[in-house]
């Protein structure tokens, strides 16, 4: 085999490898989303653990709940007791977050498209198990992807529930935020 043919073959193989690695790198968050969906469908809450950054999800919930309660506290109140109620609400936010940010609750949210707290002694609730759930994804740069669950045949609500995945390493992705529709 002449030297030019050998160089061409090597260059072709390198090009195919580069395209394959680049394709996997680009589509890796979708692969993680599908793995989480499969784990949720099997009821394997522990299988979801490797794809969730629980500390980041807790912080995202704290910020969202604090902002929502802050808006309500800042609004003029007809009743002075409503402001006191909102302050007490801020005090219980951490307990609510602990109920929401558990493998079982994340698994149920992935399976149903709804975020609901789960009691520690109960199995994840399956809302309308025969309903078909679809996912719409949007990329925000190269390091962030947002996945929006929606019922089959229904439009996607970009202000609704959103699972935010952030790159950790070359092609590793973790669920780092769950965006709730608190003020809708």
XYZ file of N, CA and C in Angstrom:
552
model
N 0.854 -1.177 0.000
C 0.000 0.000 0.000
C 0.895 1.234 0.000
N 0.684 2.120 -0.937
C 1.508 3.332 -0.979
C 1.290 4.192 0.266
N 2.267 5.023 0.557
C 2.258 5.865 1.750
C 1.072 6.840 1.755
N 0.727 7.432 0.603
C -0.390 8.383 0.537
C -1.720 7.717 0.860
N -1.921 6.473 0.395
C -3.155 5.755 0.698
C -3.265 5.440 2.191
N -2.135 5.078 2.793
C -2.119 4.761 4.222
C -2.451 6.013 5.041
N -1.860 7.148 4.662
C -2.157 8.408 5.372
C -3.625 8.790 5.206
N -4.158 8.588 4.010
C -5.570 8.884 3.781
C -6.483 8.003 4.613
N -6.127 6.719 4.724
C -6.927 5.790 5.527
C -6.875 6.173 7.007
N -5.712 6.522 7.492
C -5.562 6.933 8.891
C -6.345 8.213 9.147
N -6.257 9.159 8.223
C -7.001 10.414 8.373
C -8.506 10.142 8.368
N -8.966 9.228 7.522
C -10.392 8.877 7.473
C -10.861 8.248 8.771
N -10.059 7.338 9.313
C -10.407 6.697 10.591
C -10.433 7.737 11.708
N -9.442 8.617 11.728
C -9.415 9.663 12.752
C -10.620 10.599 12.642
N -11.037 10.894 11.417
C -12.208 11.744 11.206
C -13.476 11.064 11.722
N -13.638 9.778 11.442
C -14.807 9.031 11.919
C -14.814 8.985 13.444
N -13.663 8.742 14.067
C -13.565 8.702 15.524
C -13.893 10.070 16.115
N -13.377 11.124 15.503
C -13.653 12.484 16.011
C -15.145 12.812 15.918
N -15.796 12.417 14.817
C -17.234 12.664 14.665
C -18.020 11.863 15.694
N -17.631 10.611 15.922
C -18.329 9.774 16.904
C -18.180 10.341 18.315
N -16.980 10.738 18.682
C -16.747 11.312 20.018
C -17.491 12.633 20.156
N -17.460 13.471 19.139
C -18.182 14.742 19.178
C -19.685 14.538 19.271
N -20.213 13.564 18.539
C -21.641 13.264 18.605
C -22.046 12.782 19.982
N -21.246 11.874 20.558
C -21.552 11.415 21.914
C -21.464 12.583 22.895
N -20.467 13.421 22.767
C -20.312 14.562 23.662
C -21.542 15.463 23.586
N -22.049 15.737 22.375
C -23.185 16.639 22.202
C -24.487 16.021 22.712
N -24.704 14.736 22.465
C -25.962 14.085 22.831
C -25.929 13.405 24.200
N -24.823 13.520 24.912
C -24.707 12.857 26.213
C -25.760 13.309 27.233
N -26.236 14.571 27.255
C -27.278 14.893 28.238
C -28.602 14.187 27.915
N -28.876 13.964 26.647
C -30.095 13.242 26.266
C -29.975 11.784 26.694
N -28.777 11.220 26.593
C -28.537 9.849 27.047
C -28.804 9.755 28.552
N -28.326 10.723 29.324
C -28.555 10.729 30.773
C -30.052 10.870 31.072
N -30.745 11.735 30.351
C -32.183 11.883 30.538
C -32.892 10.551 30.308
N -32.540 9.841 29.244
C -33.164 8.550 28.953
C -32.835 7.518 30.036
N -31.622 7.533 30.531
C -31.259 6.602 31.613
C -32.064 6.894 32.872
N -32.273 8.179 33.167
C -33.086 8.537 34.337
C -34.543 8.129 34.125
N -35.060 8.306 32.908
C -36.431 7.896 32.610
C -36.587 6.392 32.771
N -35.616 5.632 32.295
C -35.670 4.179 32.430
C -35.639 3.769 33.899
N -34.777 4.403 34.676
C -34.707 4.089 36.109
C -36.029 4.436 36.788
N -36.630 5.560 36.424
C -37.913 5.962 37.007
C -39.015 4.983 36.613
N -39.021 4.536 35.355
C -40.042 3.584 34.901
C -39.916 2.251 35.627
N -38.697 1.863 35.973
C -38.475 0.618 36.721
C -38.738 0.804 38.211
N -38.923 2.059 38.635
C -39.073 2.324 40.060
C -37.750 2.234 40.795
N -36.661 2.395 40.074
C -35.315 2.288 40.633
C -34.823 3.666 41.069
N -35.289 4.101 42.237
C -34.912 5.428 42.729
C -33.411 5.515 42.981
N -32.808 4.429 43.422
C -31.370 4.459 43.681
C -30.575 4.563 42.376
N -31.129 4.065 41.269
C -30.467 4.183 39.978
C -30.401 5.621 39.500
N -31.267 6.466 40.040
C -31.285 7.878 39.676
C -30.180 8.643 40.409
N -29.762 8.139 41.554
C -28.779 8.848 42.399
C -27.535 9.296 41.658
N -27.026 8.469 40.760
C -25.750 8.810 40.118
C -25.865 9.974 39.148
N -27.104 10.378 38.840
C -27.326 11.470 37.895
C -27.856 12.738 38.552
N -27.870 12.791 39.889
C -28.444 13.944 40.574
C -27.409 14.570 41.500
N -27.249 15.884 41.395
C -26.430 16.663 42.329
C -27.406 17.208 43.377
N -27.619 16.439 44.438
C -28.653 16.774 45.419
C -28.423 18.118 46.101
N -27.170 18.463 46.373
C -26.889 19.755 47.021
C -27.324 20.904 46.121
N -27.034 20.815 44.833
C -27.417 21.878 43.896
C -28.937 21.942 43.742
N -29.612 20.783 43.701
C -31.074 20.779 43.583
C -31.707 21.406 44.824
N -31.184 21.075 46.004
C -31.706 21.684 47.243
C -31.558 23.206 47.207
N -30.392 23.674 46.780
C -30.168 25.120 46.704
C -31.107 25.777 45.695
N -31.361 25.109 44.580
C -32.277 25.690 43.591
C -33.680 25.794 44.177
N -34.107 24.783 44.936
C -35.428 24.844 45.571
C -35.482 25.959 46.617
N -34.427 26.065 47.415
C -34.410 27.129 48.435
C -34.575 28.499 47.788
N -33.841 28.733 46.722
C -33.926 30.014 46.028
C -35.302 30.261 45.439
N -35.895 29.231 44.828
C -37.218 29.398 44.223
C -38.296 29.646 45.272
N -38.264 28.868 46.364
C -39.270 29.059 47.408
C -39.090 30.401 48.109
N -37.854 30.782 48.364
C -37.606 32.073 49.012
C -38.073 33.216 48.125
N -37.805 33.132 46.822
C -38.246 34.187 45.911
C -39.773 34.250 45.846
N -40.419 33.099 45.807
C -41.882 33.067 45.744
C -42.496 33.646 47.020
N -41.969 33.239 48.170
C -42.490 33.778 49.422
C -42.145 35.253 49.572
N -40.972 35.656 49.077
C -40.582 37.059 49.150
C -41.527 37.942 48.350
N -41.971 37.462 47.196
C -42.941 38.221 46.397
C -44.245 38.383 47.153
N -44.644 37.334 47.824
C -45.912 37.390 48.561
C -45.793 38.267 49.804
N -44.653 38.225 50.459
C -44.465 39.066 51.642
C -44.424 40.530 51.234
N -43.808 40.829 50.096
C -43.686 42.202 49.631
C -44.988 42.796 49.127
N -45.975 41.962 48.841
C -47.238 42.477 48.344
C -48.025 43.106 49.485
N -48.790 44.162 49.199
C -49.603 44.750 50.255
C -50.615 43.721 50.742
N -50.690 43.600 52.041
C -51.580 42.595 52.623
C -52.767 43.273 53.284
N -53.937 42.717 53.042
C -55.134 43.218 53.717
C -55.141 42.794 55.175
N -54.431 41.734 55.446
C -54.437 41.162 56.784
C -53.005 41.074 57.290
N -52.688 41.698 58.431
C -51.312 41.628 58.939
C -50.888 40.204 59.282
N -51.842 39.324 59.496
C -51.489 37.940 59.808
C -50.933 37.205 58.582
N -51.232 37.704 57.371
C -50.709 37.042 56.169
C -49.188 37.174 56.105
N -48.654 38.319 56.506
C -47.191 38.490 56.522
C -46.563 37.528 57.534
N -47.204 37.381 58.701
C -46.702 36.440 59.697
C -46.749 35.017 59.140
N -47.827 34.704 58.428
C -47.946 33.383 57.821
C -46.847 33.125 56.806
N -46.502 34.136 56.040
C -45.422 33.981 55.062
C -44.073 33.777 55.736
N -43.850 34.453 56.851
C -42.586 34.266 57.572
C -42.500 32.859 58.154
N -43.618 32.381 58.656
C -43.631 31.012 59.170
C -43.404 30.039 58.013
N -43.979 30.370 56.852
C -43.771 29.539 55.670
C -42.304 29.430 55.308
N -41.572 30.520 55.433
C -40.130 30.483 55.142
C -39.419 29.533 56.092
N -39.933 29.433 57.324
C -39.293 28.563 58.311
C -39.472 27.082 57.983
N -40.550 26.740 57.299
C -40.788 25.325 56.990
C -40.301 24.927 55.594
N -39.738 25.863 54.871
C -39.260 25.569 53.517
C -38.240 24.434 53.530
N -37.323 24.423 54.468
C -36.303 23.377 54.497
C -36.911 21.992 54.651
N -37.965 21.868 55.458
C -38.610 20.564 55.607
C -39.275 20.136 54.304
N -39.880 21.076 53.604
C -40.505 20.756 52.323
C -39.442 20.341 51.313
N -38.324 21.032 51.330
C -37.245 20.708 50.397
C -36.718 19.306 50.675
N -36.586 18.961 51.958
C -36.130 17.610 52.289
C -37.072 16.547 51.742
N -38.380 16.841 51.726
C -39.350 15.891 51.177
C -39.276 15.835 49.657
N -38.960 16.950 49.010
C -38.901 16.996 47.552
C -37.603 16.432 46.987
N -36.511 16.648 47.677
C -35.203 16.266 47.138
C -34.769 14.939 47.759
N -35.445 13.907 47.308
C -35.149 12.530 47.697
C -35.192 11.701 46.424
N -34.467 10.608 46.381
C -34.474 9.789 45.166
C -35.883 9.371 44.736
N -36.726 9.038 45.689
C -38.078 8.590 45.355
C -38.897 9.706 44.719
N -38.771 10.928 45.226
C -39.533 12.055 44.684
C -39.017 12.439 43.297
N -37.703 12.423 43.096
C -37.134 12.726 41.780
C -37.570 11.640 40.788
N -37.550 10.382 41.218
C -37.977 9.275 40.364
C -39.439 9.431 39.974
N -40.293 9.764 40.938
C -41.714 9.967 40.648
C -41.916 11.146 39.705
N -41.144 12.209 39.875
C -41.254 13.368 38.994
C -40.833 13.010 37.572
N -39.806 12.193 37.441
C -39.371 11.765 36.112
C -40.427 10.875 35.454
N -41.127 10.071 36.256
C -42.125 9.148 35.711
C -43.447 9.844 35.387
N -43.806 10.868 36.175
C -45.129 11.486 36.022
C -45.102 12.878 35.407
N -43.946 13.536 35.438
C -43.873 14.906 34.946
C -44.411 15.911 35.938
N -44.564 15.500 37.191
C -45.064 16.366 38.253
C -44.178 16.207 39.483
N -43.931 17.319 40.150
C -43.071 17.306 41.332
C -43.950 17.379 42.561
N -43.997 16.280 43.309
C -44.785 16.232 44.528
C -43.939 15.614 45.629
N -44.060 16.134 46.863
C -43.309 15.534 47.963
C -43.777 14.098 48.211
N -42.849 13.246 48.585
C -43.161 11.861 48.915
C -42.893 11.643 50.396
N -43.805 10.939 51.035
C -43.541 10.562 52.424
C -42.443 9.520 52.418
N -41.644 9.516 53.462
C -40.510 8.594 53.506
C -40.949 7.143 53.591
N -42.175 6.882 54.082
C -42.633 5.505 54.240
C -43.548 5.048 53.110
N -43.642 5.830 52.037
C -44.556 5.455 50.957
C -43.813 5.293 49.642
N -44.409 4.526 48.772
C -43.862 4.357 47.427
C -44.225 5.589 46.613
N -43.462 5.896 45.594
C -43.792 7.042 44.756
C -45.182 6.897 44.149
N -45.916 7.970 44.172
C -47.249 7.948 43.584
C -47.134 8.020 42.078
N -47.932 7.244 41.395
C -47.943 7.277 39.940
C -49.232 7.956 39.498
N -49.174 9.212 39.110
C -50.341 9.928 38.626
C -50.657 9.454 37.217
N -51.845 8.934 37.034
C -52.314 8.495 35.733
C -51.238 7.684 35.009
N -50.953 6.456 35.486
C -49.849 5.679 34.926
C -49.988 5.348 33.441
N -51.199 5.412 32.884
C -51.367 5.097 31.468
C -51.123 6.306 30.567
N -50.938 7.472 31.161
C -50.705 8.682 30.383
C -49.300 8.645 29.772
N -49.200 9.063 28.521
C -47.909 9.080 27.841
C -47.229 10.420 28.094
N -46.030 10.347 28.611
C -45.255 11.539 28.914
C -44.180 11.700 27.844
N -44.071 12.907 27.320
C -43.031 13.225 26.349
C -42.116 14.288 26.944
N -40.943 14.419 26.357
C -39.952 15.367 26.856
C -39.473 16.250 25.711
N -39.406 17.540 25.991
C -38.819 18.498 25.057
C -37.532 19.010 25.703
N -36.465 19.041 24.929
C -35.192 19.503 25.483
C -34.759 20.769 24.775
N -34.075 21.604 25.531
C -33.477 22.814 24.950
C -32.081 22.979 25.528
N -31.149 23.302 24.663
C -29.775 23.513 25.089
C -29.580 24.981 25.401
N -28.872 25.230 26.482
C -28.446 26.581 26.860
C -26.924 26.551 26.857
N -26.350 26.782 25.714
C -24.902 26.693 25.579
C -24.463 25.237 25.526
N -23.188 24.995 25.787
C -22.659 23.636 25.701
C -22.686 22.905 27.037
N -22.954 23.610 28.133
C -22.880 22.995 29.454
C -24.216 22.858 30.169
N -25.321 23.234 29.543
C -26.622 23.184 30.210
C -27.692 22.704 29.232
N -28.551 21.810 29.727
C -29.711 21.369 28.968
C -30.919 21.374 29.902
N -32.051 21.862 29.402
C -33.287 21.869 30.178
C -34.259 20.915 29.507
N -34.833 20.004 30.291
C -35.810 19.043 29.786
C -37.163 19.364 30.404
N -38.168 19.532 29.551
C -39.526 19.856 29.993
C -40.443 18.666 29.717
N -41.023 18.064 30.763
C -41.995 17.000 30.521
C -43.339 17.598 30.137
N -44.063 16.890 29.280
C -45.408 17.337 28.921
C -46.214 16.131 28.457
N -47.519 16.231 28.598
C -48.394 15.151 28.173
C -48.357 15.044 26.655
N -48.430 13.815 26.163
C -48.393 13.582 24.719
C -49.501 14.369 24.036
N -49.144 15.023 22.951
C -50.104 15.788 22.184
C -50.384 17.176 22.731
N -49.801 17.518 23.856
C -50.001 18.832 24.458
C -48.776 19.703 24.189
N -48.967 21.026 24.142
C -47.804 21.898 23.923
C -46.901 21.932 25.160
N -45.662 22.246 24.932
C -44.681 22.359 26.017
C -44.863 23.710 26.689
N -44.867 23.715 28.021
C -44.940 24.957 28.786
C -43.526 25.289 29.261
N -42.841 26.245 28.611
C -41.463 26.550 29.012
C -41.363 27.143 30.417
N -42.479 27.595 30.980
C -42.459 28.115 32.346
C -42.930 27.062 33.341
N -43.240 25.871 32.847
C -43.662 24.774 33.707
C -42.457 24.055 34.295
N -42.685 22.858 34.761
C -41.635 22.053 35.367
C -40.490 21.853 34.382
N -39.273 22.072 34.844
C -38.091 21.901 33.997
C -36.959 21.268 34.777
N -36.342 20.262 34.196
C -35.201 19.583 34.807
C -33.945 20.113 34.128
N -33.069 20.729 34.907
C -31.872 21.364 34.363
C -30.674 20.459 34.615
N -30.027 20.063 33.533
C -28.841 19.220 33.596
C -27.621 20.073 33.288
N -26.559 19.882 34.081
C -25.325 20.643 33.917
C -24.176 19.658 33.717
N -23.288 20.015 32.785
C -22.143 19.161 32.486
C -21.191 19.104 33.682
N -20.736 17.887 33.984
C -19.717 17.638 35.010
C -18.650 16.772 34.348
N -17.626 17.375 33.813
C -16.607 16.612 33.106
C -16.871 16.611 31.610
N -16.270 15.653 30.903
C -16.359 15.623 29.445
C -17.782 15.339 28.956
N -18.355 14.236 29.389
C -19.697 13.866 28.927
C -20.553 13.365 30.086
N -20.240 13.810 31.281
C -21.017 13.470 32.475
C -21.988 14.605 32.740
N -23.233 14.288 33.016
C -24.253 15.294 33.274
C -24.967 14.944 34.564
N -25.347 15.976 35.289
C -26.089 15.785 36.534
C -27.291 16.712 36.547
N -28.379 16.204 37.103
C -29.542 17.039 37.354
C -29.137 17.987 38.472
N -29.116 19.292 38.186
C -28.628 20.273 39.149
C -29.690 21.268 39.578
N -30.833 21.257 38.905
C -31.905 22.175 39.266
C -33.212 21.600 38.742
N -34.263 21.782 39.532
C -35.607 21.479 39.069
C -36.374 22.777 39.159
N -36.793 23.281 38.006
C -37.529 24.550 37.979
C -39.013 24.264 38.166
N -39.551 24.874 39.188
C -40.965 24.693 39.521
C -41.788 25.858 38.996
N -43.045 25.615 38.744
C -43.971 26.680 38.324
C -44.692 27.144 39.574
N -43.992 27.864 40.447
C -44.553 28.268 41.744
C -45.575 29.378 41.644
N -45.391 30.300 40.733
C -46.246 31.492 40.687
C -47.267 31.441 39.553
N -47.580 30.254 39.081
C -48.561 30.154 37.996
C -49.909 29.793 38.539
